[in-house]
Tab-separated table of N, CA and C in Angstrom:
chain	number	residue	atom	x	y	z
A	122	UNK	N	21.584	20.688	-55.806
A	122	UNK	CA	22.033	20.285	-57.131
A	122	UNK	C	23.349	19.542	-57.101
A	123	UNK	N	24.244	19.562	-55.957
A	123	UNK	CA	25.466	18.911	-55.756
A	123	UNK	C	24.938	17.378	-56.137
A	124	UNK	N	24.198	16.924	-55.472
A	124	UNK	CA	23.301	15.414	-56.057
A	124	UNK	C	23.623	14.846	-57.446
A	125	UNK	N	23.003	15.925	-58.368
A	125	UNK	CA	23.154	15.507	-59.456
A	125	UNK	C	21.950	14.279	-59.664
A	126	UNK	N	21.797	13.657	-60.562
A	126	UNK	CA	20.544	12.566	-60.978
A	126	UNK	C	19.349	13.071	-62.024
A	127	UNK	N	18.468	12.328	-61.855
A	127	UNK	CA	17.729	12.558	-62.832
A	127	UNK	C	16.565	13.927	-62.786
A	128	UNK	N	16.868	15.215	-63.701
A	128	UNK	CA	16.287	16.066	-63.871
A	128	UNK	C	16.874	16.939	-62.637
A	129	UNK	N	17.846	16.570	-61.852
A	129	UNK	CA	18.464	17.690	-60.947
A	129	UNK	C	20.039	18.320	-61.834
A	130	UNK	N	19.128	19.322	-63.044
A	130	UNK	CA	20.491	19.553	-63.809
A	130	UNK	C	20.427	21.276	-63.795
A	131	UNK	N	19.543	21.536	-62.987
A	131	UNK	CA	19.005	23.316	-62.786
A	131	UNK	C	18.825	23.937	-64.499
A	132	UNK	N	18.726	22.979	-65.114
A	132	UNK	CA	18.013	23.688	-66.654
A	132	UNK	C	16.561	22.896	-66.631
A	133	UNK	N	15.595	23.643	-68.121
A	133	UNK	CA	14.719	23.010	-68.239
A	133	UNK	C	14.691	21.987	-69.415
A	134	UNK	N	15.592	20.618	-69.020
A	134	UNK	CA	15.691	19.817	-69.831
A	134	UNK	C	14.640	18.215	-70.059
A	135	UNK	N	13.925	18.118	-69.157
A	135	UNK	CA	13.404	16.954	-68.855
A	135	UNK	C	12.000	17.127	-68.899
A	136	UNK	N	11.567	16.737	-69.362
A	136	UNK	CA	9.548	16.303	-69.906
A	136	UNK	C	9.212	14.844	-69.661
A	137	UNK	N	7.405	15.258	-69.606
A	137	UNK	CA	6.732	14.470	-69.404
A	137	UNK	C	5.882	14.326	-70.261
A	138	UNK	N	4.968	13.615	-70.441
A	138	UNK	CA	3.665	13.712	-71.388
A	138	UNK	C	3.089	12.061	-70.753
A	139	UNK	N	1.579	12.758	-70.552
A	139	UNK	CA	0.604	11.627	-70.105
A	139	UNK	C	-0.760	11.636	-70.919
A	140	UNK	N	-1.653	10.500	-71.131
A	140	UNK	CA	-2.621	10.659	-71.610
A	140	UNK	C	-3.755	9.786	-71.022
A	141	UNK	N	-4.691	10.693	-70.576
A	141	UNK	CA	-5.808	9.620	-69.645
A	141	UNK	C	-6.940	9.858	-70.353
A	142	UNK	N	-7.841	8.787	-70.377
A	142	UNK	CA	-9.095	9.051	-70.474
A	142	UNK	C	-10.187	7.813	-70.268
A	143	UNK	N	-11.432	7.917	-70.599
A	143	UNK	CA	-12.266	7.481	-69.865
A	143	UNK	C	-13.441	6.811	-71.229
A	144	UNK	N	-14.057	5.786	-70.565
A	144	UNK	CA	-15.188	5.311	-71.843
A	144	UNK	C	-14.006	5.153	-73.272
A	145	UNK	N	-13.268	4.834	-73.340
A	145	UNK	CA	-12.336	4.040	-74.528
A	145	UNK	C	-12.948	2.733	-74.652
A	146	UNK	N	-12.993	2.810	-76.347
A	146	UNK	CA	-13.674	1.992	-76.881
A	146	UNK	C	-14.836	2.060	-76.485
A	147	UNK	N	-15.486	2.603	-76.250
A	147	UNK	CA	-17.256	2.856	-75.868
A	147	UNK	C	-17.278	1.952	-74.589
A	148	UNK	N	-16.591	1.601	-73.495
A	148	UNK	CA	-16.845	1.123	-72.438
A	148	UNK	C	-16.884	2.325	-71.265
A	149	UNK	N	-18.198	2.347	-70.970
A	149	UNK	CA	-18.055	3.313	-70.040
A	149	UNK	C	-17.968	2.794	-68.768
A	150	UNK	N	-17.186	3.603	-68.025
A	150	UNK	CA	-16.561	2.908	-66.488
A	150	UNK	C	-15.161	2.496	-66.097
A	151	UNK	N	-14.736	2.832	-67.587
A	151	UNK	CA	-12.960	2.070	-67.888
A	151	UNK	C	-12.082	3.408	-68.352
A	152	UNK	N	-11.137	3.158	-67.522
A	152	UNK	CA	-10.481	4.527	-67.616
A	152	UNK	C	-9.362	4.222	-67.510
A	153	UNK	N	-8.186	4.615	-68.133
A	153	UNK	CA	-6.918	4.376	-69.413
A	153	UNK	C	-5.641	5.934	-68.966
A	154	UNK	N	-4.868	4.753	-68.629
A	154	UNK	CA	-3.461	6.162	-68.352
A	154	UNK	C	-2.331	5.516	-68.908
A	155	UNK	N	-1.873	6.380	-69.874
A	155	UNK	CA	-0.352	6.056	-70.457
A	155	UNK	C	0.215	7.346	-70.304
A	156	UNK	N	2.051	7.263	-69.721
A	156	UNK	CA	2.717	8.077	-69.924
A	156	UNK	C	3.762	8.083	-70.021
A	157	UNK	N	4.675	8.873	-70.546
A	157	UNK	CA	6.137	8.547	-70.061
A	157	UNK	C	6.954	9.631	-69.921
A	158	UNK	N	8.055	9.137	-69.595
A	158	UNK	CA	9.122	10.369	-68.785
A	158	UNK	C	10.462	10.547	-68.759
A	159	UNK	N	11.508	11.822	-69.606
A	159	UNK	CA	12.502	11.686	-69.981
A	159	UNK	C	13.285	12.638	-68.429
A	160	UNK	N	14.387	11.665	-68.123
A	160	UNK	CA	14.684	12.930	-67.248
A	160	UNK	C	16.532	12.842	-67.548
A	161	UNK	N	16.992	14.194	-67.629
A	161	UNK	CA	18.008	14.256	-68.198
A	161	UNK	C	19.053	14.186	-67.453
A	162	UNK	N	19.895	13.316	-67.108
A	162	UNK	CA	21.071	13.504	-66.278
A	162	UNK	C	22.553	14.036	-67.047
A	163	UNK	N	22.643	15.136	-65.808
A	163	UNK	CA	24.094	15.660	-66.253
A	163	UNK	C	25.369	15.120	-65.519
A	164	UNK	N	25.463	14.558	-64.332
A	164	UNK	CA	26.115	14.446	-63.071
A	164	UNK	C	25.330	13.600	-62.068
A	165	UNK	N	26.412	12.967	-61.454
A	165	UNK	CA	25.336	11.918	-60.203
A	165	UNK	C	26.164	11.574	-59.164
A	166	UNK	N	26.348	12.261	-57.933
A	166	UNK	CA	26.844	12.084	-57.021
A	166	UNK	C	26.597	11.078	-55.902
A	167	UNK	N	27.252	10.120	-55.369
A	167	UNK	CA	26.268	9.055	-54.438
A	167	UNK	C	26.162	9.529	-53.589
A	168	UNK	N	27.182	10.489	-52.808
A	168	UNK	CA	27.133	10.604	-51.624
A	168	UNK	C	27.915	11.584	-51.023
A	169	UNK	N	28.091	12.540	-52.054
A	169	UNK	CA	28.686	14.291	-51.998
A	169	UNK	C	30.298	13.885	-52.226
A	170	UNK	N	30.717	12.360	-52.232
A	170	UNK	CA	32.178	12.310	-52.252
A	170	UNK	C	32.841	11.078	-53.381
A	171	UNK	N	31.619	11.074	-53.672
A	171	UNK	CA	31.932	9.629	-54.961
A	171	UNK	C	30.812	10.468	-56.312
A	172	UNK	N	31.865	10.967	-57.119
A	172	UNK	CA	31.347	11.446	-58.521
A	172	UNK	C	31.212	10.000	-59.491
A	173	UNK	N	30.243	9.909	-59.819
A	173	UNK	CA	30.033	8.445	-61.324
A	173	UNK	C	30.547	9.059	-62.085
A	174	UNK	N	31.071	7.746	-62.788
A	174	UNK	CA	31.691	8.914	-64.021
A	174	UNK	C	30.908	8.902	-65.163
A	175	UNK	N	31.202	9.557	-65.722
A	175	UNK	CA	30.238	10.642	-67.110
A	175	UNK	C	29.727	8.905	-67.947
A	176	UNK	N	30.714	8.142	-67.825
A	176	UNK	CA	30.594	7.094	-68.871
A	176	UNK	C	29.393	6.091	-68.282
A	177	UNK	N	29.217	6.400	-66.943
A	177	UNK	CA	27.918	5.411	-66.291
A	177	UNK	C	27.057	5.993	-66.435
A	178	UNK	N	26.578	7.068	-67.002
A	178	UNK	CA	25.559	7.966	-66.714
A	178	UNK	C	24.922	7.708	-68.042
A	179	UNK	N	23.377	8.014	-67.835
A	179	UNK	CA	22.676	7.971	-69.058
A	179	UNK	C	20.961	9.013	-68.593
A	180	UNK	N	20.558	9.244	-69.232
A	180	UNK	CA	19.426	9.736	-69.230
A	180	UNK	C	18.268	8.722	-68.594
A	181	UNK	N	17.532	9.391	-67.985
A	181	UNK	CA	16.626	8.075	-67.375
A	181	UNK	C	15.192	8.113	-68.255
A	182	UNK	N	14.031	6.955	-68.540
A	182	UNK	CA	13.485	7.065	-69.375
A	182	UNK	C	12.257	6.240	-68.364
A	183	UNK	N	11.093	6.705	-68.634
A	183	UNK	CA	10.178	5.744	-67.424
A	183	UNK	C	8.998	6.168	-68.540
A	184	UNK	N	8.295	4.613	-68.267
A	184	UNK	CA	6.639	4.868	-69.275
A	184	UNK	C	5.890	3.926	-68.348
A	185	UNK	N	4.869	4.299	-68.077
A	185	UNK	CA	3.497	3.216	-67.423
A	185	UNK	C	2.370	3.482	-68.369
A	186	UNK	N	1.743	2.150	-67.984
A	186	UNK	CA	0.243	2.190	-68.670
A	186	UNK	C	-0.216	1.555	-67.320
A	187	UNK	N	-1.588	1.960	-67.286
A	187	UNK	CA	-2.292	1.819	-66.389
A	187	UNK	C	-4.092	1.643	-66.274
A	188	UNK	N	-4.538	0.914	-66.029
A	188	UNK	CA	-6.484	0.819	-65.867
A	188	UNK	C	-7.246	0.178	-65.456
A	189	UNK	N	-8.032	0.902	-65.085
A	189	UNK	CA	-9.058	0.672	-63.698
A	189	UNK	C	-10.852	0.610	-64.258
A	190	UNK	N	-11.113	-0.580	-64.053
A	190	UNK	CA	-12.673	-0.066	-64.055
A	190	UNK	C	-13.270	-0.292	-63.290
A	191	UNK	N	-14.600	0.094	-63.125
A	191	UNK	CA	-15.633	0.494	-62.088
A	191	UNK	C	-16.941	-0.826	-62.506
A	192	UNK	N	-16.811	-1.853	-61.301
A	192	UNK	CA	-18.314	-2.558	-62.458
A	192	UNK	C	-19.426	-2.829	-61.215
A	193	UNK	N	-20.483	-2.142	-61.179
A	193	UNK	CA	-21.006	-1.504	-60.514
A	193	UNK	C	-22.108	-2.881	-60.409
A	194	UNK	N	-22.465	-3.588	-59.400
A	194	UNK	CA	-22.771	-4.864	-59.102
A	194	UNK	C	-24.094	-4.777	-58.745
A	195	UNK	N	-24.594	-4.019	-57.597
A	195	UNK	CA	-25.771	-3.385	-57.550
A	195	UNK	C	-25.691	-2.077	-57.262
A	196	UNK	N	-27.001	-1.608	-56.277
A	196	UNK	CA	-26.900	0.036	-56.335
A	196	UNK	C	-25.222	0.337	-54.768
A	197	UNK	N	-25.528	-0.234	-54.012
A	197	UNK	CA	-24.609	-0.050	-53.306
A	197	UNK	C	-23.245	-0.650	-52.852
A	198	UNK	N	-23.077	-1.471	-54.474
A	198	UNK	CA	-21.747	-2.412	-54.130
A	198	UNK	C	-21.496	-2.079	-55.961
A	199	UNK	N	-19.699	-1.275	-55.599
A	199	UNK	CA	-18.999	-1.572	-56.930
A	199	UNK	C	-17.662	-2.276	-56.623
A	200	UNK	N	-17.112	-2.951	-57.514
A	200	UNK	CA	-16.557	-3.909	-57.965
A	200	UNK	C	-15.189	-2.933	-58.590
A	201	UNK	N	-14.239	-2.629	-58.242
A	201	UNK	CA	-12.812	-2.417	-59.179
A	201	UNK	C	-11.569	-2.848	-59.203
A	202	UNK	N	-11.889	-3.369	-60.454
A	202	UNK	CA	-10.154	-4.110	-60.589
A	202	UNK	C	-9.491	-3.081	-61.281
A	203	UNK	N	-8.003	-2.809	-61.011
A	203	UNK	CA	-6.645	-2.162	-61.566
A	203	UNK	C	-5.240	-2.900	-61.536
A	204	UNK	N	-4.910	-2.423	-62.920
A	204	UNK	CA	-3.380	-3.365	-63.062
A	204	UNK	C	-2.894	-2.064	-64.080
A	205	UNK	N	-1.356	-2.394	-63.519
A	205	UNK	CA	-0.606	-1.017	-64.151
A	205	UNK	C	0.744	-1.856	-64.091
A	206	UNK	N	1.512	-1.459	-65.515
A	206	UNK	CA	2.701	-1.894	-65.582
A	206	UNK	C	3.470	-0.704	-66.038
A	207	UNK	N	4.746	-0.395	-65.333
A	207	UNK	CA	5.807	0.446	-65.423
A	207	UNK	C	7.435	0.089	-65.740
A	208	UNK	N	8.168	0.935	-66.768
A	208	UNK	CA	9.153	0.776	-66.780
A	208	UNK	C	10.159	1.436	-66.712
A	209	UNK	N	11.335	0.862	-65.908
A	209	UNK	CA	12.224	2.577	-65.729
A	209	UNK	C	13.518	1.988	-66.352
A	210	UNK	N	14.152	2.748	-67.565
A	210	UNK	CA	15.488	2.728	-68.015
A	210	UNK	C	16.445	3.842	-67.595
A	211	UNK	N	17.502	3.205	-66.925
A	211	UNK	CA	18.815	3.901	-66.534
A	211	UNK	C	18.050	4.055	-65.130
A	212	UNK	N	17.472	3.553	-64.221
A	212	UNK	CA	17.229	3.986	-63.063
A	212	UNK	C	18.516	4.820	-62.399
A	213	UNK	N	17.954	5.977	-61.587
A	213	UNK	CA	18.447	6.718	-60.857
A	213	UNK	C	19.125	7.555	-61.841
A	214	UNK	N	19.531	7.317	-63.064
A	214	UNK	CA	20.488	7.918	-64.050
A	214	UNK	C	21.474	6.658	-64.112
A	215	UNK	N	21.845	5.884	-63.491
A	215	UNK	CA	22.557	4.716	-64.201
A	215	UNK	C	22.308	4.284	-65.224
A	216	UNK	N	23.242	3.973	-66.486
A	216	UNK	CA	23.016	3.462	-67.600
A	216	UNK	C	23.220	1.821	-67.495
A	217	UNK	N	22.098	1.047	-67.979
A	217	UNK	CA	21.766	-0.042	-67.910
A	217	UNK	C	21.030	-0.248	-66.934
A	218	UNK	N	20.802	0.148	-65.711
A	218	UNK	CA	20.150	-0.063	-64.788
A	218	UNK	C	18.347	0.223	-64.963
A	219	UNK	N	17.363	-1.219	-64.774
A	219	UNK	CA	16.342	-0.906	-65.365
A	219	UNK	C	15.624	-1.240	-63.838
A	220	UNK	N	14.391	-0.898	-64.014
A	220	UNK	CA	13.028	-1.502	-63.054
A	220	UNK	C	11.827	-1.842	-63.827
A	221	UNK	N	11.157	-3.029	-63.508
A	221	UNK	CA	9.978	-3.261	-63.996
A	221	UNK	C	8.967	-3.328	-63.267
A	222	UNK	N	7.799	-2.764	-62.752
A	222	UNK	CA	6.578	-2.831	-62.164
A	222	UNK	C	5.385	-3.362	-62.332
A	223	UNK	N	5.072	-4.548	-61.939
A	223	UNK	CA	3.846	-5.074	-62.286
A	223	UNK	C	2.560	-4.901	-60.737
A	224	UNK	N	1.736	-4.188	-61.090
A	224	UNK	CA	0.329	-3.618	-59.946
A	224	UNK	C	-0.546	-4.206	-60.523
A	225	UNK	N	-1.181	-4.760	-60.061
A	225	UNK	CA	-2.713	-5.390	-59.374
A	225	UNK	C	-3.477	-5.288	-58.509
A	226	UNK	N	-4.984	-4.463	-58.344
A	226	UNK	CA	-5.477	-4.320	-57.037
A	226	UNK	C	-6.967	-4.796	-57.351
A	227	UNK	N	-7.583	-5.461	-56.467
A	227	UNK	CA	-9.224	-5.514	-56.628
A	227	UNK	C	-9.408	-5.070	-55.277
A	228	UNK	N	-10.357	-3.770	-55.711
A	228	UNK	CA	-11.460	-2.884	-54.373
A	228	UNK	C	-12.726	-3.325	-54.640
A	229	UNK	N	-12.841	-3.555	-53.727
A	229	UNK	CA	-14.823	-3.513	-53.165
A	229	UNK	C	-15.167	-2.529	-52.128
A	230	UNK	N	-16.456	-2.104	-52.917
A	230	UNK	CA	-16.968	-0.741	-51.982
A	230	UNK	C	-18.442	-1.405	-51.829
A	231	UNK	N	-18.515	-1.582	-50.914
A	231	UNK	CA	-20.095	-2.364	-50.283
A	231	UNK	C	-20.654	-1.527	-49.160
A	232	UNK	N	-21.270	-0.180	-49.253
A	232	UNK	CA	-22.204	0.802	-48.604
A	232	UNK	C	-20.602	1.227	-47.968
A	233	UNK	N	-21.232	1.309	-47.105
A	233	UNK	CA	-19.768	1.774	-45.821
A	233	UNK	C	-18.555	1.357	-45.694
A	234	UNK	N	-18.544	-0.344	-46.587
A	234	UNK	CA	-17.353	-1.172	-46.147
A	234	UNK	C	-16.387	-0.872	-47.388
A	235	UNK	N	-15.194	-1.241	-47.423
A	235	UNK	CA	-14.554	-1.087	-48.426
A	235	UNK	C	-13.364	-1.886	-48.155
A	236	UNK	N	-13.619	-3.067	-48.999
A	236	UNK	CA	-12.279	-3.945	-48.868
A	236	UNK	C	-11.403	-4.130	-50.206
A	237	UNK	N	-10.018	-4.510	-50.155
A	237	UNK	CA	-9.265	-4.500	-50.998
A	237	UNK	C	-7.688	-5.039	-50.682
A	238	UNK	N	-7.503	-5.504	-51.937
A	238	UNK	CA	-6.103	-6.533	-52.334
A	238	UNK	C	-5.291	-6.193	-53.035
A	239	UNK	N	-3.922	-6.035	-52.775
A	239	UNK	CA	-3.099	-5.194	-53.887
A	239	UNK	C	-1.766	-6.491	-54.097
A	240	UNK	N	-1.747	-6.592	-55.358
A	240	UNK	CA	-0.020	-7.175	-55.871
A	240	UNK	C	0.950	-6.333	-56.209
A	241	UNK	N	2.139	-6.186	-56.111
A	241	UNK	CA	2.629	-5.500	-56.479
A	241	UNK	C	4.550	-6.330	-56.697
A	242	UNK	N	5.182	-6.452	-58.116
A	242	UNK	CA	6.284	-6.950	-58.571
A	242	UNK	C	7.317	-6.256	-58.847
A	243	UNK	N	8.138	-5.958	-58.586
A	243	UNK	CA	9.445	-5.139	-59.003
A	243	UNK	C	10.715	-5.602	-59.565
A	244	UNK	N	10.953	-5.835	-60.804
A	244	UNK	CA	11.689	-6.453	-61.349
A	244	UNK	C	13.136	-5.549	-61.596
A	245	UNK	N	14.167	-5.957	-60.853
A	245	UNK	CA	15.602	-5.023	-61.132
A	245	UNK	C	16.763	-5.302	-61.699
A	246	UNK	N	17.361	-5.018	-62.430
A	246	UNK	CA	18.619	-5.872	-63.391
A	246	UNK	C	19.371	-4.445	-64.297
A	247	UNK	N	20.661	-4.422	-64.004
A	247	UNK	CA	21.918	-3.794	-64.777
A	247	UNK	C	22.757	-4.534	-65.402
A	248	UNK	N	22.719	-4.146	-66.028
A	248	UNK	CA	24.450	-4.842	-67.034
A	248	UNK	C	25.273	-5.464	-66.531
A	249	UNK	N	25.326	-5.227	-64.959
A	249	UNK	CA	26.401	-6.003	-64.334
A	249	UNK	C	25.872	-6.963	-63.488
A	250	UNK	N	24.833	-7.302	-63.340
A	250	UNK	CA	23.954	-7.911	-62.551
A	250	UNK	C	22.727	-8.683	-63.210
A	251	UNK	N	22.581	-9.926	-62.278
A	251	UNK	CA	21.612	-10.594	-62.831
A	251	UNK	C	20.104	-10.123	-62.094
A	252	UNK	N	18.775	-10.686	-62.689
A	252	UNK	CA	17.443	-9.587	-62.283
A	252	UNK	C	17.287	-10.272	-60.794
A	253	UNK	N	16.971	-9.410	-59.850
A	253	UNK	CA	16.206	-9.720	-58.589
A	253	UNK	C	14.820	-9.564	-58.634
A	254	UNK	N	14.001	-9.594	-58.298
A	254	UNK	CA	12.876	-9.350	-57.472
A	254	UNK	C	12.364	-9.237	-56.247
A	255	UNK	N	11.418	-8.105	-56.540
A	255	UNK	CA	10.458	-7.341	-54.658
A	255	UNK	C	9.507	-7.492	-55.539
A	256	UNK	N	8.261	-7.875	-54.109
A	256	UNK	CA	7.059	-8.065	-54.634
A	256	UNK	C	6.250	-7.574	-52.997
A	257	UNK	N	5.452	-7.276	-53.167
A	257	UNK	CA	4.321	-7.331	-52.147
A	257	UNK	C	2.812	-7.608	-52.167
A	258	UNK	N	2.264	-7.835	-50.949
A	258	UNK	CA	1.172	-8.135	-51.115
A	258	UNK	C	0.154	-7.966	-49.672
A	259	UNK	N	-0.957	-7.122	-50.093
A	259	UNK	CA	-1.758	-5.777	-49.126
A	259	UNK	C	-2.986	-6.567	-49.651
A	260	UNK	N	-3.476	-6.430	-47.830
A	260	UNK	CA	-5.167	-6.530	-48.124
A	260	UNK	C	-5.745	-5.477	-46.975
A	261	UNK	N	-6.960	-5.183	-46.747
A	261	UNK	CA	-6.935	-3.746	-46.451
A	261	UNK	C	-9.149	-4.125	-46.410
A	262	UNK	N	-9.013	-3.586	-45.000
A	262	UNK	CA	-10.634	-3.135	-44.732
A	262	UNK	C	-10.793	-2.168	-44.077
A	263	UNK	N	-12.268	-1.618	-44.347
A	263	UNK	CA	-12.542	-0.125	-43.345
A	263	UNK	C	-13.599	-0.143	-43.686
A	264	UNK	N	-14.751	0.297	-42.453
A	264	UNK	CA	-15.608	1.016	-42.015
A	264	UNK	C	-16.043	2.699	-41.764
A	265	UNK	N	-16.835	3.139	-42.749
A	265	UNK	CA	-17.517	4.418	-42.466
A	265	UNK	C	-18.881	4.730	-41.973
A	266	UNK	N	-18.213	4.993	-40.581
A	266	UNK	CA	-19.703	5.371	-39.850
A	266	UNK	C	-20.154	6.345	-39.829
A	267	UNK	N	-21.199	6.146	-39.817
A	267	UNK	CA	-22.037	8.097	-40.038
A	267	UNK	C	-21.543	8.943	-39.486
A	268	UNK	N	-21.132	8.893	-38.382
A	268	UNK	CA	-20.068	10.304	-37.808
A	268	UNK	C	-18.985	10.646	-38.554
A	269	UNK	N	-18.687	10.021	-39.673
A	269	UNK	CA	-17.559	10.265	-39.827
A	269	UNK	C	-16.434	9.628	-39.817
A	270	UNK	N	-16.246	9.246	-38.744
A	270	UNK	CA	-15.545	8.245	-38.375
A	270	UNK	C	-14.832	6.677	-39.006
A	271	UNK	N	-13.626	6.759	-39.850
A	271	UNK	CA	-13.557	5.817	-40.377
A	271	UNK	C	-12.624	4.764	-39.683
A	272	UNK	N	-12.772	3.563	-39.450
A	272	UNK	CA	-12.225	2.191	-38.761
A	272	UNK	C	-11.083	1.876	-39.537
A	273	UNK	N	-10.300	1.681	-39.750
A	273	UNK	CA	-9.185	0.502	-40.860
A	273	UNK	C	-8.644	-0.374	-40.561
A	274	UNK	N	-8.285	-1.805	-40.878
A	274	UNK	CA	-7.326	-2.233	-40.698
A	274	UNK	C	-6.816	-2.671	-41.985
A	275	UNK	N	-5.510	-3.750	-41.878
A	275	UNK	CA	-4.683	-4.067	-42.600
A	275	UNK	C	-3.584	-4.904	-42.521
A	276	UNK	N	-3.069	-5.533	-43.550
A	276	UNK	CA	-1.679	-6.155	-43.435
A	276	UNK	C	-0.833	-6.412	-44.852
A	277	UNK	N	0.136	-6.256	-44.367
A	277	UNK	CA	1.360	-6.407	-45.846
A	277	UNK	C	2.428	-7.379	-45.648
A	278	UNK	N	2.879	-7.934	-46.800
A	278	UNK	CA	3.386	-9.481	-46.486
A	278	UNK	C	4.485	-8.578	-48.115
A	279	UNK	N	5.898	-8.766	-47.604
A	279	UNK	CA	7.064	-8.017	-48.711
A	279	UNK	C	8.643	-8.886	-48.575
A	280	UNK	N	8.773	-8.724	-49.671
A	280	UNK	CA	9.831	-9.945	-49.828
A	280	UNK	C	10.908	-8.770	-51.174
A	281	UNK	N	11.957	-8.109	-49.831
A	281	UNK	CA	13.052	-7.739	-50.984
A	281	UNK	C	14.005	-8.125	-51.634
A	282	UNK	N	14.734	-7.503	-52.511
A	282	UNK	CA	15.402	-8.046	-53.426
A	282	UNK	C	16.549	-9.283	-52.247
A	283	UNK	N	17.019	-8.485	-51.215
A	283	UNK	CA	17.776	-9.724	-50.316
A	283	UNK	C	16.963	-10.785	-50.038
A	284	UNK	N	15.591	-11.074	-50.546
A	284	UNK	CA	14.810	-11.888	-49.518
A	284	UNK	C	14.931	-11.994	-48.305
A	285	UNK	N	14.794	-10.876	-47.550
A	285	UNK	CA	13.995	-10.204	-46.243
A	285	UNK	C	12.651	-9.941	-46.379
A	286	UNK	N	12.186	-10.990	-45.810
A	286	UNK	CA	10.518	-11.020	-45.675
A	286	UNK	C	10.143	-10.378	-44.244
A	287	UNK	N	9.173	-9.511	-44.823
A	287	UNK	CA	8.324	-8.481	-44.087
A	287	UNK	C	6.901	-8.529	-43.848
A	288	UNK	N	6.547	-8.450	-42.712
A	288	UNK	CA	5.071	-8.867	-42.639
A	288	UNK	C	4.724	-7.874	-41.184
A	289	UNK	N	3.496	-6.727	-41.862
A	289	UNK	CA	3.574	-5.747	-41.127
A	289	UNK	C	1.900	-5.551	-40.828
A	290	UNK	N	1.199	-5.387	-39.754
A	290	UNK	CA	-0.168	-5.190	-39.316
A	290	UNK	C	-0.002	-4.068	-38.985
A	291	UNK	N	-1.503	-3.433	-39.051
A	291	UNK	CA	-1.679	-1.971	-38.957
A	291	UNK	C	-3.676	-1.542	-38.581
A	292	UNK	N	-3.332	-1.002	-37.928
A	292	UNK	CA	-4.711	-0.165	-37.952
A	292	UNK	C	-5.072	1.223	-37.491
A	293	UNK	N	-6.178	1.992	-37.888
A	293	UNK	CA	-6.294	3.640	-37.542
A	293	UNK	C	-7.550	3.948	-37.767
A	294	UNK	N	-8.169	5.015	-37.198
A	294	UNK	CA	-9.048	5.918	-37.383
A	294	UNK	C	-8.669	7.130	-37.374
A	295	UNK	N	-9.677	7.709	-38.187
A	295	UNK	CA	-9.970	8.749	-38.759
A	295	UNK	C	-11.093	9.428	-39.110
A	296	UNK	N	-10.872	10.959	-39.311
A	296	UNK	CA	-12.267	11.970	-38.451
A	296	UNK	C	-12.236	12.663	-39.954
């Protein structure tokens, strides 16, 4: 608790509330998440030796919406696109300090195979600062063989707020 930040205030001050559901608007296959999230800061330490002071501090406030549907192409190939946008006020407990999240993914599930593409935007800006952006971008295949046995590979291409571009390959199995 020396930390201090958001919802590390050892009371029960900070809530959530989410609401999901499914077949909205009579579309069945489409499924719907909104939520959001108060978290209460009392104190925020950076680094056990630098206290913020009371006047930078603010309560942090985060809401996403989010949805995914399923569009089922034939019997053994579905089709899903998802996009979710998030927002965080007072990040970390800083007052003014915001984040914006923009997600995008299209999966394909074709018998065994399963391929897929993800976007992903991060928009950052405080009061004292003008907005940066991080973004990434994932594509992603795998194989399930009847044993069990699943194949993967992958790669991610990321560009942070310094513009340090990252470009990372990967692969694994699994039992």
């Amino acid at each position: 608790r020396e930390y201090g930040g958001p919802s590390n205030t050892g009371k029960l001050d900070s809530y959530s509330f989410a609401l999901d559901g499914t077949g909205i608007l009579g579309i069945e296959d489409l499924f719907i998440h909104v939520a959001y999230m108060r978290q209460k800061v009392s104190h925020l330490n950076l680094d056990l030796q630098t206290e913020v002071p009371q006047d930078s501090l603010a309560d942090e406030h985060r809401f996403v919406v989010s949805a995914l549907y399923n569009i089922e192409l034939n019997d053994e190939t579905i089709l899903t696109p998802f996009v979710e946008y998030g927002s965080i006020n007072n990040d970390v407990g800083l007052k003014g300090q915001t984040k914006n999240i923009l997600t995008g993914s299209l999966e394909l599930n074709e018998g065994s195979w399963n391929h897929s593409i993800a976007y992903s935007r991060i928009g950052n800006s405080s009061e004292s600062t003008s907005t940066d952006s991080e973004y990434s971008l994932s594509i992603t295949s795998s194989y399930l063989f009847n044993s069990g046995i699943e194949a993967s590979v992958g790669y991610k291409y990321s560009n942070d707020s310094e513009n340090s571009y990252t470009h990372t390959a990967g692969g694994s199995l699994s039992f």
